[in-house]
Tab-separated table of C-alpha atoms and ligand atoms in Angstrom:
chain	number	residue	atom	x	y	z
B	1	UNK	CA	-22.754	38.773	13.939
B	2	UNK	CA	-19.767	38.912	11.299
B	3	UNK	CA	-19.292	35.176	10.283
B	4	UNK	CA	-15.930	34.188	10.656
B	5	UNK	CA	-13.720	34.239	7.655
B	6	UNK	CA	-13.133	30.390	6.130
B	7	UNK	CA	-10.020	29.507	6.587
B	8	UNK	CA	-7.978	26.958	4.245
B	9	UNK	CA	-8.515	23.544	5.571
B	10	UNK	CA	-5.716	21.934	7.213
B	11	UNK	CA	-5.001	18.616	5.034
B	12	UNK	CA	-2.407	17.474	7.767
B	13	UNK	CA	1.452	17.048	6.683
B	14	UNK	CA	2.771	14.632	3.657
B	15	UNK	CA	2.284	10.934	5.112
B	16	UNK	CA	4.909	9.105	2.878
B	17	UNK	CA	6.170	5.437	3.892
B	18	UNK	CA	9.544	4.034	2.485
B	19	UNK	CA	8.889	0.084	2.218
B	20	UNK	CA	9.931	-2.769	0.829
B	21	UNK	CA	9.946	-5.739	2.794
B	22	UNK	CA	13.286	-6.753	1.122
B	23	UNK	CA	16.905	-5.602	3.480
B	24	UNK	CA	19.767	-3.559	1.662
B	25	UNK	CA	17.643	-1.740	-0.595
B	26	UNK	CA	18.350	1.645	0.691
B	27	UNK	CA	14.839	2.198	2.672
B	28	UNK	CA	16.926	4.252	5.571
B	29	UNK	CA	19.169	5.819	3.468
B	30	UNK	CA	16.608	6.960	1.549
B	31	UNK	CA	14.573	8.636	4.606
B	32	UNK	CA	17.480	10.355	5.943
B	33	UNK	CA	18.854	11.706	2.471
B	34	UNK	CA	15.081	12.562	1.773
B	35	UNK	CA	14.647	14.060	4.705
B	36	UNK	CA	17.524	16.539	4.777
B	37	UNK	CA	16.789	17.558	1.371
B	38	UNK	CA	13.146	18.417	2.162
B	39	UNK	CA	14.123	19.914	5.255
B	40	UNK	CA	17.222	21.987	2.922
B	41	UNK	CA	14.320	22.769	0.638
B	42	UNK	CA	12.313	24.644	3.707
B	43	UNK	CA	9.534	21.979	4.943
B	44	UNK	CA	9.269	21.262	8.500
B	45	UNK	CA	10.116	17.628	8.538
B	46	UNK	CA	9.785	14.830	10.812
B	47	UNK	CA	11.107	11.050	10.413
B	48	UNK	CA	10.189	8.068	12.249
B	49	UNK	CA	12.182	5.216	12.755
B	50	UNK	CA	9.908	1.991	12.683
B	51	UNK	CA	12.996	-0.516	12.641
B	52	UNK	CA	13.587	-1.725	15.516
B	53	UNK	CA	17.340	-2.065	14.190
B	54	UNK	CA	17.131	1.525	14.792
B	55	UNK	CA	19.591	1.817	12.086
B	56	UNK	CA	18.146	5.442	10.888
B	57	UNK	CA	18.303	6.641	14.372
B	58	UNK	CA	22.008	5.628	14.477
B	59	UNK	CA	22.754	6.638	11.116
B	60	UNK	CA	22.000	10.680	12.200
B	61	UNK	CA	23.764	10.435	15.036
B	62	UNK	CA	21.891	9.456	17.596
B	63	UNK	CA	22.806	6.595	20.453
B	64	UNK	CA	19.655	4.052	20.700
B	65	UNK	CA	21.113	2.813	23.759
B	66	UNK	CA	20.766	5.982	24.975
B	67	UNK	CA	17.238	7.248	23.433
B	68	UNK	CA	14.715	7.429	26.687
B	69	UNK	CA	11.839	7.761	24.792
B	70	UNK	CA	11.116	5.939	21.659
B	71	UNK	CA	8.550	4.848	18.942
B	72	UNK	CA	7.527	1.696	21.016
B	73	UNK	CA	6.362	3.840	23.760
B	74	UNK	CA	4.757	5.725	21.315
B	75	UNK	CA	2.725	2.862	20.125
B	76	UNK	CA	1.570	1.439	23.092
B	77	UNK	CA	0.444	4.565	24.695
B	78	UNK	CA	3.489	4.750	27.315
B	79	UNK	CA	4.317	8.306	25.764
B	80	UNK	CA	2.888	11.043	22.791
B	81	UNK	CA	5.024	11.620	19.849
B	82	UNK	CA	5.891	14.963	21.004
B	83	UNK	CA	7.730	13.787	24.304
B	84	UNK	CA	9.293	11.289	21.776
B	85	UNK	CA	10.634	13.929	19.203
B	86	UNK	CA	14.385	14.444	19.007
B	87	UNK	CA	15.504	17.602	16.414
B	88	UNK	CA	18.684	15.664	14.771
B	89	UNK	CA	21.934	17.825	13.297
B	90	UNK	CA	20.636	17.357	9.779
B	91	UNK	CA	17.936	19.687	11.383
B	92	UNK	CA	14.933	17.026	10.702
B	93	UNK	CA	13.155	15.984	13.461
B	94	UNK	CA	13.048	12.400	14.499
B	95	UNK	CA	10.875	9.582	16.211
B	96	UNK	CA	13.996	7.414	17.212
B	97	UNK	CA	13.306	3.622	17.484
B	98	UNK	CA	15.472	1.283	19.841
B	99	UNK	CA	15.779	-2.827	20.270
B	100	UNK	CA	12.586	-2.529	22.245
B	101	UNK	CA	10.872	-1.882	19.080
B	102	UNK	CA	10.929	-5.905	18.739
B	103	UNK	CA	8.831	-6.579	21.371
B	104	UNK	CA	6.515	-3.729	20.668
B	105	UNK	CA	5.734	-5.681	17.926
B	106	UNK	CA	4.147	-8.874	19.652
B	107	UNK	CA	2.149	-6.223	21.718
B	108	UNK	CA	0.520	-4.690	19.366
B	109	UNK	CA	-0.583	-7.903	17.798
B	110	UNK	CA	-3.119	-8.567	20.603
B	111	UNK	CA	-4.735	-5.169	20.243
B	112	UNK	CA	-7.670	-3.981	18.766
B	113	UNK	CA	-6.710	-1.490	15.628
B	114	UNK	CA	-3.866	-2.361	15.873
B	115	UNK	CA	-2.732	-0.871	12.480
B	116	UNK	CA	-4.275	2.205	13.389
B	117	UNK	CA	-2.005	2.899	16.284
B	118	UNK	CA	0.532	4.877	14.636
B	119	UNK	CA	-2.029	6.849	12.787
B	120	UNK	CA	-3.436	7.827	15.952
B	121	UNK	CA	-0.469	8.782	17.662
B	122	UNK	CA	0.705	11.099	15.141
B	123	UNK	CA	-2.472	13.190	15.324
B	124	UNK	CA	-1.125	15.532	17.840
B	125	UNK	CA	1.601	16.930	15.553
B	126	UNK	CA	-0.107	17.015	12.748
B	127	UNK	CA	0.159	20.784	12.312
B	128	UNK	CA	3.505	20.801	13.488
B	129	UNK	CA	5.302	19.193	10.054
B	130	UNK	CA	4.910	19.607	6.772
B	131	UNK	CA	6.496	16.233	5.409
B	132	UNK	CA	6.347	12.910	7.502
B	133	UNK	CA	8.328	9.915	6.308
B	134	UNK	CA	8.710	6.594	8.179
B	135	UNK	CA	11.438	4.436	7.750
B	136	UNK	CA	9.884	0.565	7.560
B	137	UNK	CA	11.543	-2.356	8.414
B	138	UNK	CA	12.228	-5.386	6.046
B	139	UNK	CA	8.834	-6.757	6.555
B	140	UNK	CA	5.198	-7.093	5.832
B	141	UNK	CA	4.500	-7.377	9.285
B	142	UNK	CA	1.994	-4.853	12.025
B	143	UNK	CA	4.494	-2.111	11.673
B	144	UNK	CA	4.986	-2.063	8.186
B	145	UNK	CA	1.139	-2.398	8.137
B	146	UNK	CA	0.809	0.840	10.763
B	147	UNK	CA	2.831	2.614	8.510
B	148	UNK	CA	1.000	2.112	5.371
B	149	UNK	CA	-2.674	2.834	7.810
B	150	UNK	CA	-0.630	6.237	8.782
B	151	UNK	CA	0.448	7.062	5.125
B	152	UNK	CA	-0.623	9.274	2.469
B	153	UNK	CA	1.664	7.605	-0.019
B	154	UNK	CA	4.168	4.899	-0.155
B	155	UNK	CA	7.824	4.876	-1.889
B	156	UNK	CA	9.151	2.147	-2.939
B	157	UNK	CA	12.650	2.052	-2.921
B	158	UNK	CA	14.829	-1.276	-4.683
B	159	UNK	CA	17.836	-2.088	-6.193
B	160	UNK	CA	18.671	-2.126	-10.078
B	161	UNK	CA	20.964	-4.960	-9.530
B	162	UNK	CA	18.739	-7.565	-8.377
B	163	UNK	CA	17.726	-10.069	-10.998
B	164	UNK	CA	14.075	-10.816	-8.817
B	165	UNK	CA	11.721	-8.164	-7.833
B	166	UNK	CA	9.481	-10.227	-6.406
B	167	UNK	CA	9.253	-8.760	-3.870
B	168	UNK	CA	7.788	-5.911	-4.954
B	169	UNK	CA	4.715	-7.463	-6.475
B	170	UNK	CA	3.989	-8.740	-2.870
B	171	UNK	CA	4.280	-5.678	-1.141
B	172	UNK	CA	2.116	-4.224	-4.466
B	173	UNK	CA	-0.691	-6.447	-3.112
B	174	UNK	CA	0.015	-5.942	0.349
B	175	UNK	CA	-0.465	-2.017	-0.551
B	176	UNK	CA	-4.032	-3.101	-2.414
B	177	UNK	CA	-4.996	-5.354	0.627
B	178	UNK	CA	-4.550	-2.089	2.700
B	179	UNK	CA	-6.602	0.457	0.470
B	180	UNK	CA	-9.080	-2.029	0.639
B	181	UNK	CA	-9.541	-2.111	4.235
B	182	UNK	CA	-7.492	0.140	6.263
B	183	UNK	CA	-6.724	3.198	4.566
B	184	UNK	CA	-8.524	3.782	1.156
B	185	UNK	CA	-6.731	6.823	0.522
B	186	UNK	CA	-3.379	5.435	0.451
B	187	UNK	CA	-1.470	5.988	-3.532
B	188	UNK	CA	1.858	4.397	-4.569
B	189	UNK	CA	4.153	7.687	-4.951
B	190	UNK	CA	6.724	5.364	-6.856
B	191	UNK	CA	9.181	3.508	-7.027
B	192	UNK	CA	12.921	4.501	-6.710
B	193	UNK	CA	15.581	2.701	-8.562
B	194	UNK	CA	18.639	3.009	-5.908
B	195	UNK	CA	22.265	1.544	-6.308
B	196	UNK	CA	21.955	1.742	-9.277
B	197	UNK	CA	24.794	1.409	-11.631
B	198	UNK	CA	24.453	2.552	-15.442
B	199	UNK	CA	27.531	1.260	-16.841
B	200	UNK	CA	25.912	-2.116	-16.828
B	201	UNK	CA	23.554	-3.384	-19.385
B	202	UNK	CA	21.636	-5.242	-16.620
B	203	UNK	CA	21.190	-2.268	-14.450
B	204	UNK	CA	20.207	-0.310	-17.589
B	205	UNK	CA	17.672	-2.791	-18.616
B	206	UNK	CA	16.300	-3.132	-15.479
B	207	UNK	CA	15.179	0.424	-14.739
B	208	UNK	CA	13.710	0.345	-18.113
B	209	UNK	CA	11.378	-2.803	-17.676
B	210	UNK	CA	10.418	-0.897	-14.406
B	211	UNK	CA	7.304	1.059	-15.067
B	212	UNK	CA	5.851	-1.313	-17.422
B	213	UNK	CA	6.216	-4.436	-15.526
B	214	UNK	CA	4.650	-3.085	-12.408
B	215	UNK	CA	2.306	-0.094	-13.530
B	216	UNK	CA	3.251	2.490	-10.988
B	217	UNK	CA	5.162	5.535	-11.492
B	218	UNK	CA	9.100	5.229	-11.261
B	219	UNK	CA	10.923	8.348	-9.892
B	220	UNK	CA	13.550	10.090	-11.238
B	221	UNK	CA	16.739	10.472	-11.340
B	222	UNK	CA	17.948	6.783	-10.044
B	223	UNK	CA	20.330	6.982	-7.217
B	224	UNK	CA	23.790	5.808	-8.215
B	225	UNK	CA	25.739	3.569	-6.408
B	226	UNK	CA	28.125	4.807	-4.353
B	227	UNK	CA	30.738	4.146	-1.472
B	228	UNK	CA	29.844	7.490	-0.183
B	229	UNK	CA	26.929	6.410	1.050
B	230	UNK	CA	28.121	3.687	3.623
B	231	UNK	CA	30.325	6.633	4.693
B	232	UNK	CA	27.759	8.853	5.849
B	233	UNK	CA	26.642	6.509	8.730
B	234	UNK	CA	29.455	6.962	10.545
B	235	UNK	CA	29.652	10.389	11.019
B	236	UNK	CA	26.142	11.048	12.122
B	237	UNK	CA	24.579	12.638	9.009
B	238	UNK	CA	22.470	12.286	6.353
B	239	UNK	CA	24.459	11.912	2.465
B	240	UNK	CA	23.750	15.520	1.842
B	241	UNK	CA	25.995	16.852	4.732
B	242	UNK	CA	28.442	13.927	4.338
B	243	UNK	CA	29.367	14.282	1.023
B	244	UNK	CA	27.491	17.570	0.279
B	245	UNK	CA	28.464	17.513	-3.614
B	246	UNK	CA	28.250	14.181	-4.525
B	247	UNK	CA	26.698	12.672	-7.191
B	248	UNK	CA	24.503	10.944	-4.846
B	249	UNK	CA	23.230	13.523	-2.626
B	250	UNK	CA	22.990	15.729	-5.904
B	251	UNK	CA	20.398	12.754	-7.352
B	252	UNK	CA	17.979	12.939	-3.907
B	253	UNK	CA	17.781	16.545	-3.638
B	254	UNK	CA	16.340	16.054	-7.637
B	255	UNK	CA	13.914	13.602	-6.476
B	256	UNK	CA	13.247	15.222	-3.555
B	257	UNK	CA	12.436	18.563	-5.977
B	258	UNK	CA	10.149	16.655	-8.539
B	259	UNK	CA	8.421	14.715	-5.295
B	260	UNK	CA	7.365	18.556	-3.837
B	261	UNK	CA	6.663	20.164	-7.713
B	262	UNK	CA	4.189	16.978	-7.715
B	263	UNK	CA	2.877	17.868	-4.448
B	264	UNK	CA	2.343	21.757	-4.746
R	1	LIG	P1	17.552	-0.760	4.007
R	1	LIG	O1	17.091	0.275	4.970
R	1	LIG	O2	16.603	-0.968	2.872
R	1	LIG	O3	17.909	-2.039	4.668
R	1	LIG	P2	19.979	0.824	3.862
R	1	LIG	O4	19.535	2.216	3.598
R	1	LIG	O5	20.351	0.477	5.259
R	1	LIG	O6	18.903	-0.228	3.322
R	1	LIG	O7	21.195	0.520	2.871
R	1	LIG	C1	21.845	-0.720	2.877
R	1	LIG	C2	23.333	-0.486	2.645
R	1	LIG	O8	23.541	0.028	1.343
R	1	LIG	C3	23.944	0.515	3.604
R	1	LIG	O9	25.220	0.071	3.967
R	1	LIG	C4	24.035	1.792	2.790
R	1	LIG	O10	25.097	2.617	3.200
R	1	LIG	C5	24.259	1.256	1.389
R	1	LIG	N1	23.733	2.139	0.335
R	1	LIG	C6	22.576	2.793	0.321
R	1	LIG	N2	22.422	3.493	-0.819
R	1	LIG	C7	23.530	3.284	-1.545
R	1	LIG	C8	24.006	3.723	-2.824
R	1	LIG	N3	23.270	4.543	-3.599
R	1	LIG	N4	25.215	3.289	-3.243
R	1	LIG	C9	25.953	2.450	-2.490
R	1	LIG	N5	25.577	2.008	-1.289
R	1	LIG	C10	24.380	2.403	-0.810
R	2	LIG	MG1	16.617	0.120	7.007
């Protein structure tokens, strides 16, 4: 009997988690400006919003208030992530979160694996996306922990104005603590230097202490700071519809270039 052909293995989608357990940083704005330049670049693309602010799910267009099925039921089992999947106008698909999220939380605490649920539950679309990227809330807590179990890689976004990183180096550790017992396969992508404004010596001397002071890779270019960006909220769509030639949307579509040149 002919044996059949080997085909290539299937290593899954990109698994990449935006985190930093610090607000205002640009974690969401960085998903959804990621996203729709991944998803302008050709790769099937899905977000998920694990905030339970839901402000990604807002921010491309989307209603919480009026999202029937969200992440939390996707976590504790009350739906699969594909009756959960919305397709948003940015043309990304999305895992929309609501206020429920919250309690979701407190639930998952008393289960067993319970940093493993969100792994699980994005099994069954595994084939369907070629880049996954969840949007984390500002904290270190089960979900944030879920979404470094589910990830391939974690991004680190943070501002060039802020005198204290401090931050960082905790969620550094907290990244170490997981390789070490959850997910052993998880790698720090990078960081990326958002806000950032380089007519200021600060700012400048800040993304230059950057890779040396924490060891881990810093992408490039930095993402300026810009009011175009608090704009783009409000009409539904990611920066790179919004303001389609801006500086700003120019810089993510770079970094969302060098991120795929590094991954093919
Ligand atoms: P996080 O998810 O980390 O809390 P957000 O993405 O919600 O951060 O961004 C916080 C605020 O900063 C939002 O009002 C957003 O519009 C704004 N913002 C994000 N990126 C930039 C930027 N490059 N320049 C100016 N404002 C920005
Ligand atoms: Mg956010």
């Amino acid at each position: 009997m002919p044996r059949t052909p080997s085909r290539t293995p299937n290593h899954g989608p990109h698994v990449l988690a935006v985190a930093n357990q610090k607000g205002g940083v640009a974690k969401t704005t960085t998903v959804a400006a990621l996203g729709a330049a991944f998803t302008e670049a050709g790769r099937r693309v899905l977000l998920v919003d694990l905030d339970a602010q839901a402000c990604l799910t807002f921010s491309l267009g989307i209603d919480p208030e009026a999202v029937e099925v969200a992440v939390d039921d996707v976590l504790l089992g009350r739906a699969s992530a594909p009756e959960a999947v919305l397709t948003t106008e940015d043309g990304m698909d999305l895992i929309p979160s609501t206020i429920e999220l919250a309690g979701a939380d407190a639930q998952l605490l008393a289960r067993p694996a319970r940093e493993f649920v969100l792994r699980s539950a994005l099994e069954p679309i595994r084939d369907d996306y070629d880049i996954v990227l969840v949007d984390c809330s500002p904290s270190l807590g089960v979900l944030t922990l879920n979404a470094l179990t589910a990830a391939g890689e974690v991004l680190i976004p943070l501002q060039c104005e802020m005198l204290s990183h401090r931050g960082v180096g905790q969620l550094l550790d907290t990244v170490a603590d997981v390789r070490k017992i959850l997910n052993p396969d998880l790698q720090v992508l990078g960081m990326l230097p958002t806000m950032f404004d380089g007519r200021t010596t600060h700012a400048r001397a800040v993304l230059a202490d950057l890779p040396e002071r924490y060891g881990v890779p810093v992408l490039s270019p930095p993402i300026p700071k810009s009011v175009r960006f608090a704009e783009a909220p409000a009409v539904g769509r990611s920066i790179l519809a919004s303001a389609r030639g801006s500086k700003g949307a120019a810089a993510y579509r770079e970094v969302a270039a060098a991120v795929l040149a590094g991954w093919d």
